CSV table of C-alpha atoms in Angstrom, one decimal:
chain,number,residue,atom,x,y,z
W,283,MET,CA,122.2,-34.1,215.8
W,284,ILE,CA,119.2,-34.0,217.3
W,285,SER,CA,116.2,-35.5,215.8
W,286,PHE,CA,112.2,-35.0,216.5
W,287,ILE,CA,109.9,-37.9,215.2
W,288,GLY,CA,107.0,-36.2,215.2
W,289,ALA,CA,106.4,-32.6,214.9
W,290,GLY,CA,103.5,-31.6,217.1
W,291,ARG,CA,103.2,-28.4,219.1
W,292,MET,CA,105.5,-30.0,222.1
W,293,ALA,CA,108.3,-30.4,219.3
W,294,GLU,CA,107.7,-27.7,218.1
W,295,SER,CA,108.1,-26.0,221.0
W,296,LEU,CA,111.2,-27.4,222.1
W,297,ILE,CA,112.6,-26.8,218.5
W,298,SER,CA,112.0,-23.1,218.3
W,299,ARG,CA,113.7,-22.8,221.4
W,300,LEU,CA,116.7,-24.8,221.2
W,301,GLY,CA,118.4,-22.8,218.6
W,302,ALA,CA,120.8,-23.7,216.2
W,303,PRO,CA,118.5,-25.6,213.6
W,304,GLN,CA,121.5,-27.0,210.9
W,305,ASN,CA,121.4,-29.5,214.2
W,306,ILE,CA,117.4,-30.6,213.9
W,307,ILE,CA,115.8,-33.2,212.0
W,308,VAL,CA,112.5,-33.9,211.5
W,309,SER,CA,110.4,-36.9,210.3
W,310,ASP,CA,106.6,-36.7,210.6
W,311,ILE,CA,103.8,-38.7,208.8
W,312,SER,CA,102.4,-35.1,207.3
W,313,LYS,CA,104.4,-33.3,205.1
W,314,LYS,CA,102.5,-30.1,205.4
W,315,ARG,CA,104.2,-30.2,208.3
W,316,LEU,CA,107.2,-30.7,207.6
W,317,ALA,CA,107.1,-28.1,205.1
W,318,TYR,CA,105.8,-25.5,207.8
W,319,LEU,CA,108.6,-26.4,210.3
W,320,LYS,CA,111.2,-26.0,207.5
W,321,LYS,CA,110.5,-22.8,206.8
W,322,LYS,CA,109.8,-20.9,209.8
W,323,TYR,CA,113.0,-22.7,211.9
W,324,ARG,CA,114.6,-23.7,208.8
W,325,VAL,CA,115.1,-27.1,210.4
W,326,LYS,CA,116.3,-30.3,208.1
W,327,VAL,CA,113.2,-32.9,207.2
W,328,ALA,CA,113.6,-36.6,206.8
W,329,GLY,CA,112.0,-38.6,204.1
W,330,ASN,CA,110.9,-40.8,206.6
W,331,ASN,CA,111.0,-41.8,210.5
W,332,LEU,CA,114.5,-44.9,209.7
W,333,GLU,CA,116.4,-41.4,207.8
W,334,ALA,CA,115.8,-39.5,211.1
W,335,PHE,CA,116.6,-42.0,213.0
W,336,GLN,CA,120.0,-42.7,211.5
W,337,ALA,CA,120.7,-38.5,211.2
W,338,GLY,CA,120.6,-37.9,215.4
W,339,SER,CA,123.0,-38.8,218.1
W,340,VAL,CA,119.7,-38.2,220.7
W,341,ILE,CA,116.1,-38.9,219.4
W,342,VAL,CA,113.0,-37.2,220.5
W,343,LEU,CA,110.6,-39.1,220.3
W,344,ALA,CA,107.5,-37.1,220.2
W,345,VAL,CA,104.8,-39.2,219.0
W,346,LYS,CA,101.2,-40.4,220.4
W,347,PRO,CA,101.5,-42.6,222.5
W,348,GLN,CA,98.6,-44.9,220.1
W,349,ASN,CA,101.1,-44.5,217.3
W,350,MET,CA,104.1,-45.5,219.3
W,351,ALA,CA,104.4,-49.4,218.0
W,352,ASP,CA,104.4,-48.3,214.7
W,353,VAL,CA,107.5,-46.0,215.0
W,354,LEU,CA,109.1,-47.8,216.9
W,355,ALA,CA,109.1,-51.0,213.8
W,356,GLU,CA,110.7,-48.5,211.7
W,357,VAL,CA,114.1,-47.9,213.6
W,358,ALA,CA,116.8,-49.3,214.8
W,359,GLY,CA,120.5,-48.5,216.7
W,360,GLN,CA,122.2,-47.4,218.8
W,361,LYS,CA,121.1,-43.7,220.1
W,362,LEU,CA,120.3,-42.0,223.3
W,363,VAL,CA,116.4,-41.6,223.1
W,364,ILE,CA,114.1,-39.2,225.0
W,365,SER,CA,109.7,-40.8,224.8
W,366,ILE,CA,107.5,-37.9,225.5
W,367,ALA,CA,104.7,-40.6,224.9
W,368,ALA,CA,102.4,-40.6,227.7
W,369,GLY,CA,102.0,-44.1,229.8
W,370,ILE,CA,104.4,-45.5,227.9
W,371,PRO,CA,107.1,-47.2,230.1
W,372,LEU,CA,110.5,-47.9,230.0
W,373,SER,CA,110.5,-51.4,230.0
W,374,TYR,CA,108.1,-51.5,226.5
W,375,LEU,CA,110.9,-49.1,225.4
W,376,GLN,CA,113.8,-51.0,226.1
W,377,LYS,CA,112.6,-54.3,225.0
W,378,LYS,CA,111.8,-52.6,221.1
W,379,LEU,CA,115.0,-50.8,221.2
W,380,PRO,CA,117.5,-53.2,222.5
W,381,ARG,CA,120.7,-51.1,221.9
W,382,CYS,CA,119.7,-47.9,223.4
W,383,LYS,CA,119.9,-45.3,226.3
W,384,LEU,CA,116.4,-45.0,227.2
W,385,ILE,CA,115.0,-41.8,229.1
W,386,ARG,CA,111.4,-40.8,229.2
W,387,ALA,CA,109.6,-37.3,229.7
W,388,MET,CA,107.1,-36.2,231.4
W,389,PRO,CA,106.0,-32.4,229.5
W,390,ASN,CA,103.2,-30.6,230.6
W,391,ASN,CA,101.1,-27.7,228.8
W,392,PRO,CA,102.7,-24.7,229.6
W,393,CYS,CA,106.0,-25.7,227.4
W,394,LEU,CA,104.2,-24.6,225.2
W,395,ALA,CA,104.9,-21.0,225.9
W,396,GLY,CA,108.7,-21.4,227.6
W,397,HIS,CA,106.6,-21.9,231.2
W,398,GLY,CA,106.5,-25.9,231.6
W,399,MET,CA,107.6,-28.4,233.9
W,400,THR,CA,109.3,-31.8,232.9
W,401,ALA,CA,109.9,-34.6,234.7
W,402,LEU,CA,112.8,-37.3,233.4
W,403,THR,CA,113.2,-40.7,234.2
W,404,LYS,CA,116.1,-42.3,233.5
W,405,GLY,CA,116.8,-46.5,231.5
W,406,LYS,CA,119.4,-48.6,232.4
W,407,GLY,CA,122.7,-47.7,231.9
W,408,VAL,CA,122.1,-44.1,231.2
W,409,THR,CA,125.2,-41.6,232.3
W,410,ARG,CA,124.9,-38.7,234.0
W,411,ARG,CA,126.2,-36.9,231.0
W,412,GLU,CA,122.7,-38.0,228.9
W,413,LEU,CA,120.4,-36.9,231.4
W,414,ARG,CA,122.3,-33.5,230.9
W,415,ILE,CA,121.7,-33.5,227.8
W,416,ALA,CA,117.7,-34.2,228.3
W,417,SER,CA,117.7,-31.6,230.5
W,418,LYS,CA,119.2,-29.3,228.7
W,419,ILE,CA,116.2,-29.8,226.1
W,420,PHE,CA,113.4,-29.8,228.0
W,421,GLY,CA,114.7,-27.2,230.2
W,422,SER,CA,114.7,-24.6,226.8
W,423,VAL,CA,111.3,-24.9,227.5
W,424,GLY,CA,110.9,-24.6,232.0
W,425,GLU,CA,112.2,-26.1,234.4
W,426,VAL,CA,112.9,-29.7,234.8
W,427,ALA,CA,113.1,-32.4,237.8
W,428,GLU,CA,114.5,-36.4,238.0
W,429,VAL,CA,112.4,-38.5,239.3
W,430,PRO,CA,111.9,-42.3,239.7
W,431,GLU,CA,109.5,-43.7,237.1
W,432,LYS,CA,107.4,-45.6,239.7
W,433,TRP,CA,106.8,-41.8,240.1
W,434,MET,CA,105.5,-40.9,236.7
W,435,ASP,CA,101.6,-41.8,237.1
W,436,ALA,CA,101.3,-39.1,240.1
W,437,VAL,CA,103.6,-36.8,238.0
W,438,THR,CA,101.3,-37.2,235.0
W,439,GLY,CA,98.4,-36.5,237.1
W,440,LEU,CA,99.8,-33.7,239.5
W,441,SER,CA,101.9,-31.9,236.7
W,442,GLY,CA,100.9,-33.1,233.6
W,443,SER,CA,97.0,-32.6,234.0
W,444,GLY,CA,97.0,-30.0,236.2
W,445,PRO,CA,97.6,-27.3,234.2
W,446,ALA,CA,93.9,-27.7,232.8
W,447,PHE,CA,92.7,-28.1,236.3
W,448,ILE,CA,93.9,-24.7,236.8
W,449,TYR,CA,92.9,-23.6,233.8
W,450,LEU,CA,89.3,-24.5,234.8
W,451,VAL,CA,90.0,-22.2,237.8
W,452,MET,CA,90.8,-20.0,236.1
W,453,GLU,CA,87.7,-20.3,233.7
W,454,ALA,CA,85.4,-20.0,236.7
W,455,MET,CA,86.9,-16.4,238.2
W,456,MET,CA,86.5,-15.2,235.2
W,457,LYS,CA,83.0,-16.3,234.4
W,458,ALA,CA,82.3,-14.7,238.1
W,459,GLY,CA,83.9,-11.4,237.3
W,460,GLU,CA,81.9,-11.2,234.3
W,461,SER,CA,78.6,-11.7,236.4
W,462,LEU,CA,79.2,-9.1,238.5
W,463,GLY,CA,79.8,-6.6,236.0
W,464,ILE,CA,83.6,-6.6,234.7
W,465,GLU,CA,83.9,-6.9,231.4
W,466,PRO,CA,85.2,-10.1,229.6
W,467,LYS,CA,88.8,-8.7,228.6
W,468,VAL,CA,89.8,-6.9,232.1
W,469,ALA,CA,88.3,-10.1,234.3
W,470,GLU,CA,90.3,-12.8,232.2
W,471,ARG,CA,93.6,-10.2,232.5
W,472,LEU,CA,92.8,-9.8,236.8
W,473,SER,CA,92.4,-13.8,236.4
W,474,ILE,CA,95.6,-14.6,234.7
W,475,GLN,CA,98.1,-12.0,236.7
W,476,THR,CA,96.3,-13.4,239.9
W,477,VAL,CA,97.4,-17.4,239.1
W,478,LEU,CA,100.7,-15.9,238.2
W,479,GLY,CA,101.0,-13.6,241.0
W,480,SER,CA,100.0,-16.3,243.0
W,481,ALA,CA,102.3,-18.7,241.7
W,482,ARG,CA,105.3,-16.1,241.4
W,483,THR,CA,104.9,-15.2,245.5
W,484,MET,CA,104.8,-18.8,246.6
W,485,LEU,CA,108.3,-19.8,244.1
W,486,GLU,CA,109.8,-16.5,245.6
W,487,THR,CA,108.9,-15.7,249.0
W,488,GLY,CA,109.5,-19.4,249.7
W,489,LYS,CA,105.8,-19.9,251.7
W,490,SER,CA,103.8,-22.6,252.0
W,491,ALA,CA,100.3,-22.9,249.9
W,492,ARG,CA,98.9,-22.9,253.7
W,493,GLU,CA,101.0,-19.6,254.3
W,494,LEU,CA,100.5,-17.4,251.8
W,495,ARG,CA,96.4,-18.3,251.6
W,496,ALA,CA,96.5,-17.3,256.0
W,497,MET,CA,98.2,-14.1,255.5
W,498,VAL,CA,95.3,-12.9,252.3
W,499,ALA,CA,92.7,-14.7,254.8
W,500,SER,CA,91.9,-12.0,256.8
W,501,PRO,CA,89.0,-13.0,260.3
W,502,GLY,CA,86.3,-11.5,259.2
W,503,GLY,CA,87.3,-10.2,255.7
W,504,THR,CA,86.2,-10.9,252.0
W,505,THR,CA,88.5,-13.9,251.3
W,506,ILE,CA,87.3,-16.1,254.6
W,507,GLU,CA,83.7,-15.5,253.4
W,508,GLY,CA,85.1,-16.8,249.9
W,509,LEU,CA,87.2,-20.1,251.4
W,510,LYS,CA,83.7,-20.5,253.5
W,511,VAL,CA,82.3,-21.3,250.2
W,512,LEU,CA,85.1,-23.7,248.8
W,513,GLU,CA,85.3,-25.2,251.9
W,514,LYS,CA,81.4,-26.2,251.7
W,515,GLY,CA,81.4,-27.8,248.5
W,516,ARG,CA,84.8,-29.7,249.2
W,517,PHE,CA,87.1,-27.8,247.0
W,518,PHE,CA,90.2,-28.8,248.1
W,519,HIS,CA,89.5,-32.6,248.0
W,520,ASP,CA,87.6,-33.0,245.0
W,521,LEU,CA,90.7,-31.1,243.1
W,522,MET,CA,93.0,-33.4,245.2
W,523,GLY,CA,90.9,-36.6,243.6
W,524,ALA,CA,91.2,-35.0,240.0
W,525,VAL,CA,95.1,-35.4,240.3
W,526,ARG,CA,94.2,-38.8,241.6
W,527,ALA,CA,92.0,-39.9,239.3
W,528,ALA,CA,94.5,-38.9,236.4
W,529,ALA,CA,97.4,-40.4,238.1
W,530,LYS,CA,94.9,-43.8,238.1
W,531,LYS,CA,94.4,-43.4,234.7
W,532,SER,CA,97.7,-42.9,233.9
W,533,LYS,CA,98.3,-46.2,235.4
W,534,VAL,CA,96.1,-47.9,233.8
W,535,LEU,CA,97.2,-46.9,230.3
W,536,SER,CA,100.3,-47.8,231.4
W,537,LYS,CA,99.9,-51.4,232.3
W,538,LYS,CA,98.4,-52.5,228.2
W,539,TRP,CA,102.3,-51.7,227.4
W,540,THR,CA,102.9,-54.2,230.2
W,541,SER,CA,100.8,-56.8,229.4
């Protein structure tokens, strides 16, 4: 039995793809949200967080970071616990749940569509089998990578916040297309497929981003002119800066849980 404490969008994305609803139980502060999940996915619902915690052999803590302390004060036991709350280190979770095996997960927004990236880091005593359980859960919504916890702030900046940076690039491309006379829906389709196709080309050819960029940018061609604008505007360095700023903020937020 898998227990989800917290029934937000990320929890729903996992529930929707795991199957076997008879083996899933959910708790949440919103009774309306629970009724929705029960009706749509036929999962079991718990009357409170403790009931959900006791019912499952694997617990997914899918609550907002600011609500984590209250939730942890309500539960106790010896379980495999996976937290998706950003910025909360394993040391804090272990202090509050001393009898539990702990795994920290950082999924990202594309998990909502089944094309996400989740980084996992395991706590003390977690076995390979238990890590495989977590990998299977998050593998249902995309790719999974095991990383050391010291990378988690960087992972938050790169793959956690990264989709927002890509969406901003896509929005700019669409607006540019519209300004040049392309109908909005067509500009949107062109932008989506361009980003999707570029990612798949890099994945399937094994070529680096630099190599593929050079293949598109023929000397004296149109792409070179566009790249000149981006280079003049320091686009490459600004995007690197955005990832670093998000990672730095993640590190700051993490410190409050260790102080």
